[in-house]
mmCIF file with all atom_site columns, C-alpha atoms in Angstrom:
data_model
loop_
_atom_site.group_PDB
_atom_site.id
_atom_site.type_symbol
_atom_site.label_atom_id
_atom_site.label_alt_id
_atom_site.label_comp_id
_atom_site.label_asym_id
_atom_site.label_entity_id
_atom_site.label_seq_id
_atom_site.pdbx_PDB_ins_code
_atom_site.Cartn_x
_atom_site.Cartn_y
_atom_site.Cartn_z
_atom_site.occupancy
_atom_site.B_iso_or_equiv
_atom_site.pdbx_formal_charge
_atom_site.auth_seq_id
_atom_site.auth_comp_id
_atom_site.auth_asym_id
_atom_site.auth_atom_id
_atom_site.pdbx_PDB_model_num
ATOM 1   C CA . MET A 1 1   ? 0.000   0.000  0.000   1.00 43.00 ? 8   MET A CA 1
ATOM 2   C CA . LEU A 1 2   ? 1.132   3.541  -0.650  1.00 49.00 ? 9   LEU A CA 1
ATOM 3   C CA . PRO A 1 3   ? 2.467   5.537  2.254   1.00 49.00 ? 10  PRO A CA 1
ATOM 4   C CA . GLY A 1 4   ? -0.433  7.404  3.746   1.00 46.00 ? 11  GLY A CA 1
ATOM 5   C CA . ALA A 1 5   ? -3.036  5.466  1.745   1.00 47.00 ? 12  ALA A CA 1
ATOM 6   C CA . GLY A 1 6   ? -4.410  3.736  4.809   1.00 47.00 ? 13  GLY A CA 1
ATOM 7   C CA . ASP A 1 7   ? -3.665  6.443  7.377   1.00 50.00 ? 14  ASP A CA 1
ATOM 8   C CA . ASP A 1 8   ? -6.616  7.171  9.644   1.00 46.00 ? 15  ASP A CA 1
ATOM 9   C CA . ASN A 1 9   ? -8.714  4.728  7.617   1.00 46.00 ? 16  ASN A CA 1
ATOM 10  C CA . GLU A 1 10  ? -9.177  7.448  4.986   1.00 63.00 ? 17  GLU A CA 1
ATOM 11  C CA . SER A 1 11  ? -8.313  5.523  1.872   1.00 64.00 ? 18  SER A CA 1
ATOM 12  C CA . LEU A 1 12  ? -10.775 4.924  -0.926  1.00 63.00 ? 19  LEU A CA 1
ATOM 13  C CA . CYS A 1 13  ? -11.547 1.200  -0.862  1.00 73.00 ? 20  CYS A CA 1
ATOM 14  C CA . PRO A 1 14  ? -9.092  0.302  1.919   1.00 78.00 ? 21  PRO A CA 1
ATOM 15  C CA . SER A 1 15  ? -8.943  -3.359 0.905   1.00 83.00 ? 22  SER A CA 1
ATOM 16  C CA . LEU A 1 16  ? -7.303  -2.590 -2.458  1.00 83.00 ? 23  LEU A CA 1
ATOM 17  C CA . THR A 1 17  ? -3.727  -3.697 -3.015  1.00 88.00 ? 24  THR A CA 1
ATOM 18  C CA . PHE A 1 18  ? -1.015  -1.300 -4.171  1.00 88.00 ? 25  PHE A CA 1
ATOM 19  C CA . LYS A 1 19  ? -1.328  -2.625 -7.722  1.00 92.00 ? 26  LYS A CA 1
ATOM 20  C CA . GLN A 1 20  ? -5.108  -2.161 -7.698  1.00 90.00 ? 27  GLN A CA 1
ATOM 21  C CA . ARG A 1 21  ? -4.716  1.426  -6.436  1.00 90.00 ? 28  ARG A CA 1
ATOM 22  C CA . ILE A 1 22  ? -2.306  2.215  -9.262  1.00 92.00 ? 29  ILE A CA 1
ATOM 23  C CA . ILE A 1 23  ? -4.736  0.657  -11.749 1.00 94.00 ? 30  ILE A CA 1
ATOM 24  C CA . GLY A 1 24  ? -7.592  2.739  -10.307 1.00 91.00 ? 31  GLY A CA 1
ATOM 25  C CA . PHE A 1 25  ? -5.515  5.910  -10.517 1.00 92.00 ? 32  PHE A CA 1
ATOM 26  C CA . ALA A 1 26  ? -4.319  5.168  -14.063 1.00 94.00 ? 33  ALA A CA 1
ATOM 27  C CA . SER A 1 27  ? -7.849  4.263  -15.165 1.00 95.00 ? 34  SER A CA 1
ATOM 28  C CA . CYS A 1 28  ? -9.228  7.571  -13.902 1.00 94.00 ? 35  CYS A CA 1
ATOM 29  C CA . VAL A 1 29  ? -6.455  9.528  -15.602 1.00 92.00 ? 36  VAL A CA 1
ATOM 30  C CA . ALA A 1 30  ? -6.968  7.586  -18.848 1.00 95.00 ? 37  ALA A CA 1
ATOM 31  C CA . PHE A 1 31  ? -10.742 8.059  -18.735 1.00 95.00 ? 38  PHE A CA 1
ATOM 32  C CA . GLY A 1 32  ? -10.221 11.749 -17.969 1.00 93.00 ? 39  GLY A CA 1
ATOM 33  C CA . PHE A 1 33  ? -7.936  11.987 -20.998 1.00 93.00 ? 40  PHE A CA 1
ATOM 34  C CA . LEU A 1 34  ? -10.583 10.286 -23.140 1.00 95.00 ? 41  LEU A CA 1
ATOM 35  C CA . MET A 1 35  ? -13.214 12.746 -21.898 1.00 94.00 ? 42  MET A CA 1
ATOM 36  C CA . SER A 1 36  ? -10.809 15.545 -22.756 1.00 92.00 ? 43  SER A CA 1
ATOM 37  C CA . ILE A 1 37  ? -10.565 14.244 -26.318 1.00 94.00 ? 44  ILE A CA 1
ATOM 38  C CA . PHE A 1 38  ? -14.366 14.185 -26.488 1.00 93.00 ? 45  PHE A CA 1
ATOM 39  C CA . SER A 1 39  ? -14.428 17.770 -25.276 1.00 92.00 ? 46  SER A CA 1
ATOM 40  C CA . TRP A 1 40  ? -12.116 18.926 -28.052 1.00 90.00 ? 47  TRP A CA 1
ATOM 41  C CA . LEU A 1 41  ? -14.136 16.977 -30.641 1.00 94.00 ? 48  LEU A CA 1
ATOM 42  C CA . ALA A 1 42  ? -17.234 18.803 -29.382 1.00 93.00 ? 49  ALA A CA 1
ATOM 43  C CA . MET A 1 43  ? -15.414 22.105 -29.703 1.00 89.00 ? 50  MET A CA 1
ATOM 44  C CA . PHE A 1 44  ? -14.419 21.391 -33.286 1.00 90.00 ? 51  PHE A CA 1
ATOM 45  C CA . ASN A 1 45  ? -18.109 20.660 -33.934 1.00 93.00 ? 52  ASN A CA 1
ATOM 46  C CA . ARG A 1 46  ? -18.826 24.073 -32.406 1.00 90.00 ? 53  ARG A CA 1
ATOM 47  C CA . ASP A 1 47  ? -20.841 22.581 -29.533 1.00 91.00 ? 54  ASP A CA 1
ATOM 48  C CA . PHE A 1 48  ? -19.429 24.720 -26.757 1.00 89.00 ? 55  PHE A CA 1
ATOM 49  C CA . VAL A 1 49  ? -21.838 23.493 -24.088 1.00 90.00 ? 56  VAL A CA 1
ATOM 50  C CA . GLN A 1 50  ? -20.641 19.897 -24.541 1.00 92.00 ? 57  GLN A CA 1
ATOM 51  C CA . PHE A 1 51  ? -17.071 21.133 -24.779 1.00 92.00 ? 58  PHE A CA 1
ATOM 52  C CA . GLY A 1 52  ? -17.373 22.812 -21.393 1.00 92.00 ? 59  GLY A CA 1
ATOM 53  C CA . ILE A 1 53  ? -19.124 19.859 -19.796 1.00 92.00 ? 60  ILE A CA 1
ATOM 54  C CA . PHE A 1 54  ? -16.686 17.238 -21.110 1.00 94.00 ? 61  PHE A CA 1
ATOM 55  C CA . ALA A 1 55  ? -13.614 19.347 -20.284 1.00 93.00 ? 62  ALA A CA 1
ATOM 56  C CA . SER A 1 56  ? -14.819 19.933 -16.723 1.00 94.00 ? 63  SER A CA 1
ATOM 57  C CA . LEU A 1 57  ? -15.704 16.253 -16.251 1.00 94.00 ? 64  LEU A CA 1
ATOM 58  C CA . ALA A 1 58  ? -12.324 15.233 -17.651 1.00 94.00 ? 65  ALA A CA 1
ATOM 59  C CA . ASN A 1 59  ? -10.528 17.342 -15.078 1.00 92.00 ? 66  ASN A CA 1
ATOM 60  C CA . ILE A 1 60  ? -12.737 16.162 -12.213 1.00 93.00 ? 67  ILE A CA 1
ATOM 61  C CA . ILE A 1 61  ? -12.218 12.498 -13.146 1.00 93.00 ? 68  ILE A CA 1
ATOM 62  C CA . SER A 1 62  ? -8.457  12.945 -13.519 1.00 90.00 ? 69  SER A CA 1
ATOM 63  C CA . LEU A 1 63  ? -8.248  14.699 -10.165 1.00 88.00 ? 70  LEU A CA 1
ATOM 64  C CA . ALA A 1 64  ? -10.443 12.054 -8.516  1.00 89.00 ? 71  ALA A CA 1
ATOM 65  C CA . GLY A 1 65  ? -7.974  9.379  -9.577  1.00 90.00 ? 72  GLY A CA 1
ATOM 66  C CA . SER A 1 66  ? -5.562  10.527 -6.902  1.00 87.00 ? 73  SER A CA 1
ATOM 67  C CA . CYS A 1 67  ? -8.156  9.519  -4.304  1.00 87.00 ? 74  CYS A CA 1
ATOM 68  C CA . PHE A 1 68  ? -7.117  5.935  -5.076  1.00 88.00 ? 75  PHE A CA 1
ATOM 69  C CA . LEU A 1 69  ? -3.582  6.809  -4.022  1.00 86.00 ? 76  LEU A CA 1
ATOM 70  C CA . MET A 1 70  ? -4.168  8.812  -0.852  1.00 85.00 ? 77  MET A CA 1
ATOM 71  C CA . GLY A 1 71  ? -7.863  8.731  -0.008  1.00 85.00 ? 78  GLY A CA 1
ATOM 72  C CA . PRO A 1 72  ? -10.475 11.444 -0.494  1.00 87.00 ? 79  PRO A CA 1
ATOM 73  C CA . LYS A 1 73  ? -10.047 13.212 2.867   1.00 88.00 ? 80  LYS A CA 1
ATOM 74  C CA . LYS A 1 74  ? -6.298  13.491 2.509   1.00 89.00 ? 81  LYS A CA 1
ATOM 75  C CA . GLN A 1 75  ? -6.707  14.571 -1.124  1.00 88.00 ? 82  GLN A CA 1
ATOM 76  C CA . VAL A 1 76  ? -8.988  17.458 -0.144  1.00 91.00 ? 83  VAL A CA 1
ATOM 77  C CA . ARG A 1 77  ? -6.671  18.469 2.723   1.00 93.00 ? 84  ARG A CA 1
ATOM 78  C CA . LYS A 1 78  ? -3.687  18.504 0.368   1.00 92.00 ? 85  LYS A CA 1
ATOM 79  C CA . MET A 1 79  ? -5.621  20.480 -2.253  1.00 92.00 ? 86  MET A CA 1
ATOM 80  C CA . PHE A 1 80  ? -6.052  23.333 0.209   1.00 95.00 ? 87  PHE A CA 1
ATOM 81  C CA . GLU A 1 81  ? -2.480  23.390 1.551   1.00 94.00 ? 88  GLU A CA 1
ATOM 82  C CA . ASP A 1 82  ? -0.725  26.730 1.032   1.00 93.00 ? 89  ASP A CA 1
ATOM 83  C CA . LYS A 1 83  ? 1.396   25.561 -1.897  1.00 92.00 ? 90  LYS A CA 1
ATOM 84  C CA . ARG A 1 84  ? -1.655  24.234 -3.799  1.00 93.00 ? 91  ARG A CA 1
ATOM 85  C CA . LEU A 1 85  ? -4.322  26.699 -2.708  1.00 95.00 ? 92  LEU A CA 1
ATOM 86  C CA . GLU A 1 86  ? -3.992  29.077 -5.666  1.00 95.00 ? 93  GLU A CA 1
ATOM 87  C CA . ALA A 1 87  ? -4.128  26.292 -8.240  1.00 94.00 ? 94  ALA A CA 1
ATOM 88  C CA . THR A 1 88  ? -7.063  24.634 -6.459  1.00 95.00 ? 95  THR A CA 1
ATOM 89  C CA . VAL A 1 89  ? -9.108  27.820 -6.241  1.00 96.00 ? 96  VAL A CA 1
ATOM 90  C CA . ILE A 1 90  ? -8.357  28.748 -9.859  1.00 96.00 ? 97  ILE A CA 1
ATOM 91  C CA . LEU A 1 91  ? -9.306  25.227 -10.978 1.00 95.00 ? 98  LEU A CA 1
ATOM 92  C CA . LEU A 1 92  ? -12.589 25.179 -9.063  1.00 95.00 ? 99  LEU A CA 1
ATOM 93  C CA . VAL A 1 93  ? -13.581 28.726 -10.041 1.00 97.00 ? 100 VAL A CA 1
ATOM 94  C CA . SER A 1 94  ? -12.747 28.106 -13.700 1.00 96.00 ? 101 SER A CA 1
ATOM 95  C CA . MET A 1 95  ? -14.861 24.927 -13.671 1.00 94.00 ? 102 MET A CA 1
ATOM 96  C CA . ILE A 1 96  ? -17.825 26.861 -12.308 1.00 95.00 ? 103 ILE A CA 1
ATOM 97  C CA . TRP A 1 97  ? -17.320 29.696 -14.803 1.00 95.00 ? 104 TRP A CA 1
ATOM 98  C CA . THR A 1 98  ? -16.991 27.196 -17.647 1.00 94.00 ? 105 THR A CA 1
ATOM 99  C CA . LEU A 1 99  ? -20.445 25.841 -16.896 1.00 91.00 ? 106 LEU A CA 1
ATOM 100 C CA . ILE A 1 100 ? -21.917 29.325 -16.348 1.00 94.00 ? 107 ILE A CA 1
ATOM 101 C CA . ALA A 1 101 ? -20.471 30.462 -19.679 1.00 93.00 ? 108 ALA A CA 1
ATOM 102 C CA . ALA A 1 102 ? -21.761 27.356 -21.455 1.00 89.00 ? 109 ALA A CA 1
ATOM 103 C CA . PHE A 1 103 ? -25.299 27.230 -20.039 1.00 89.00 ? 110 PHE A CA 1
ATOM 104 C CA . TRP A 1 104 ? -26.246 30.800 -19.169 1.00 92.00 ? 111 TRP A CA 1
ATOM 105 C CA . LEU A 1 105 ? -23.924 33.207 -20.928 1.00 91.00 ? 112 LEU A CA 1
ATOM 106 C CA . GLU A 1 106 ? -23.715 31.030 -24.035 1.00 85.00 ? 113 GLU A CA 1
ATOM 107 C CA . SER A 1 107 ? -20.324 32.545 -24.736 1.00 89.00 ? 114 SER A CA 1
ATOM 108 C CA . PRO A 1 108 ? -17.968 30.282 -26.702 1.00 90.00 ? 115 PRO A CA 1
ATOM 109 C CA . ALA A 1 109 ? -15.002 32.582 -26.055 1.00 92.00 ? 116 ALA A CA 1
ATOM 110 C CA . VAL A 1 110 ? -15.477 32.494 -22.274 1.00 94.00 ? 117 VAL A CA 1
ATOM 111 C CA . VAL A 1 111 ? -15.975 28.698 -22.344 1.00 93.00 ? 118 VAL A CA 1
ATOM 112 C CA . ILE A 1 112 ? -12.714 28.248 -24.237 1.00 92.00 ? 119 ILE A CA 1
ATOM 113 C CA . ILE A 1 113 ? -10.788 30.624 -21.969 1.00 95.00 ? 120 ILE A CA 1
ATOM 114 C CA . MET A 1 114 ? -12.136 28.944 -18.826 1.00 95.00 ? 121 MET A CA 1
ATOM 115 C CA . CYS A 1 115 ? -11.339 25.448 -20.137 1.00 93.00 ? 122 CYS A CA 1
ATOM 116 C CA . ILE A 1 116 ? -7.792  26.476 -20.949 1.00 93.00 ? 123 ILE A CA 1
ATOM 117 C CA . THR A 1 117 ? -7.566  27.992 -17.464 1.00 96.00 ? 124 THR A CA 1
ATOM 118 C CA . GLN A 1 118 ? -8.771  24.678 -16.013 1.00 95.00 ? 125 GLN A CA 1
ATOM 119 C CA . TYR A 1 119 ? -6.087  22.715 -17.852 1.00 92.00 ? 126 TYR A CA 1
ATOM 120 C CA . LEU A 1 120 ? -3.341  25.117 -16.809 1.00 94.00 ? 127 LEU A CA 1
ATOM 121 C CA . ALA A 1 121 ? -4.506  25.100 -13.176 1.00 95.00 ? 128 ALA A CA 1
ATOM 122 C CA . LEU A 1 122 ? -4.658  21.299 -13.149 1.00 92.00 ? 129 LEU A CA 1
ATOM 123 C CA . VAL A 1 123 ? -1.134  21.056 -14.560 1.00 92.00 ? 130 VAL A CA 1
ATOM 124 C CA . TRP A 1 124 ? 0.141   23.601 -12.013 1.00 93.00 ? 131 TRP A CA 1
ATOM 125 C CA . TYR A 1 125 ? -1.618  21.666 -9.254  1.00 93.00 ? 132 TYR A CA 1
ATOM 126 C CA . GLY A 1 126 ? -0.089  18.375 -10.434 1.00 89.00 ? 133 GLY A CA 1
ATOM 127 C CA . LEU A 1 127 ? 3.383   19.897 -10.621 1.00 93.00 ? 134 LEU A CA 1
ATOM 128 C CA . SER A 1 128 ? 3.128   20.792 -6.926  1.00 92.00 ? 135 SER A CA 1
ATOM 129 C CA . TYR A 1 129 ? 3.542   17.092 -6.096  1.00 90.00 ? 136 TYR A CA 1
ATOM 130 C CA . ILE A 1 130 ? 6.858   16.825 -7.948  1.00 91.00 ? 137 ILE A CA 1
ATOM 131 C CA . PRO A 1 131 ? 9.809   18.334 -6.080  1.00 91.00 ? 138 PRO A CA 1
ATOM 132 C CA . PHE A 1 132 ? 11.174  21.440 -7.833  1.00 93.00 ? 139 PHE A CA 1
ATOM 133 C CA . ALA A 1 133 ? 8.890   20.923 -10.860 1.00 92.00 ? 140 ALA A CA 1
ATOM 134 C CA . ARG A 1 134 ? 7.240   24.320 -10.540 1.00 92.00 ? 141 ARG A CA 1
ATOM 135 C CA . ASP A 1 135 ? 10.639  26.020 -10.181 1.00 92.00 ? 142 ASP A CA 1
ATOM 136 C CA . ILE A 1 136 ? 11.881  24.283 -13.320 1.00 94.00 ? 143 ILE A CA 1
ATOM 137 C CA . VAL A 1 137 ? 8.775   25.292 -15.297 1.00 92.00 ? 144 VAL A CA 1
ATOM 138 C CA . LYS A 1 138 ? 9.096   28.897 -14.086 1.00 92.00 ? 145 LYS A CA 1
ATOM 139 C CA . LYS A 1 139 ? 12.753  28.954 -15.101 1.00 93.00 ? 146 LYS A CA 1
ATOM 140 C CA . CYS A 1 140 ? 11.961  27.513 -18.546 1.00 92.00 ? 147 CYS A CA 1
ATOM 141 C CA . PHE A 1 141 ? 9.303   30.159 -19.164 1.00 89.00 ? 148 PHE A CA 1
ATOM 142 C CA . LYS A 1 142 ? 11.617  32.935 -17.961 1.00 90.00 ? 149 LYS A CA 1
ATOM 143 C CA . ASN A 1 143 ? 14.292  31.721 -20.360 1.00 89.00 ? 150 ASN A CA 1
ATOM 144 C CA . LEU A 1 144 ? 11.707  31.392 -23.125 1.00 88.00 ? 151 LEU A CA 1
ATOM 145 C CA . ILE A 1 145 ? 10.511  34.988 -22.824 1.00 85.00 ? 152 ILE A CA 1
ATOM 146 C CA . GLY A 1 146 ? 13.972  36.302 -22.050 1.00 78.00 ? 153 GLY A CA 1
ATOM 147 C CA . ALA A 1 147 ? 13.159  37.734 -18.629 1.00 62.00 ? 154 ALA A CA 1
#
């Protein structure tokens, strides 16, 4: 079992083996990726409501996969730690605004901007789990723009 996966009996499906947890995580990420593909197909068909829905679901499913690794309570606690708080809030707010833009505002431009914001926030959130990854990305972008 992963370190912390069974701590305080918080894990999702505590009877799963390490291999099963990895399979659950990978399955969620793969299904999230598939939903993401569907979202972009919807966008190319100019169905921005479905684009927003599929993109948001893709990100939720991908994020939920980590519950197999550490459990839902620990996942939520980690999401709101100082180093992940900005990315978490941006991700959640952009998901809400994606759906508002799709259903009520009916604004394709806002849907696209919010979906891109979701993807960037999810990547930034994911990088927070890899030591020095954010610093490396920042340095690459600084070098890229010549700052």
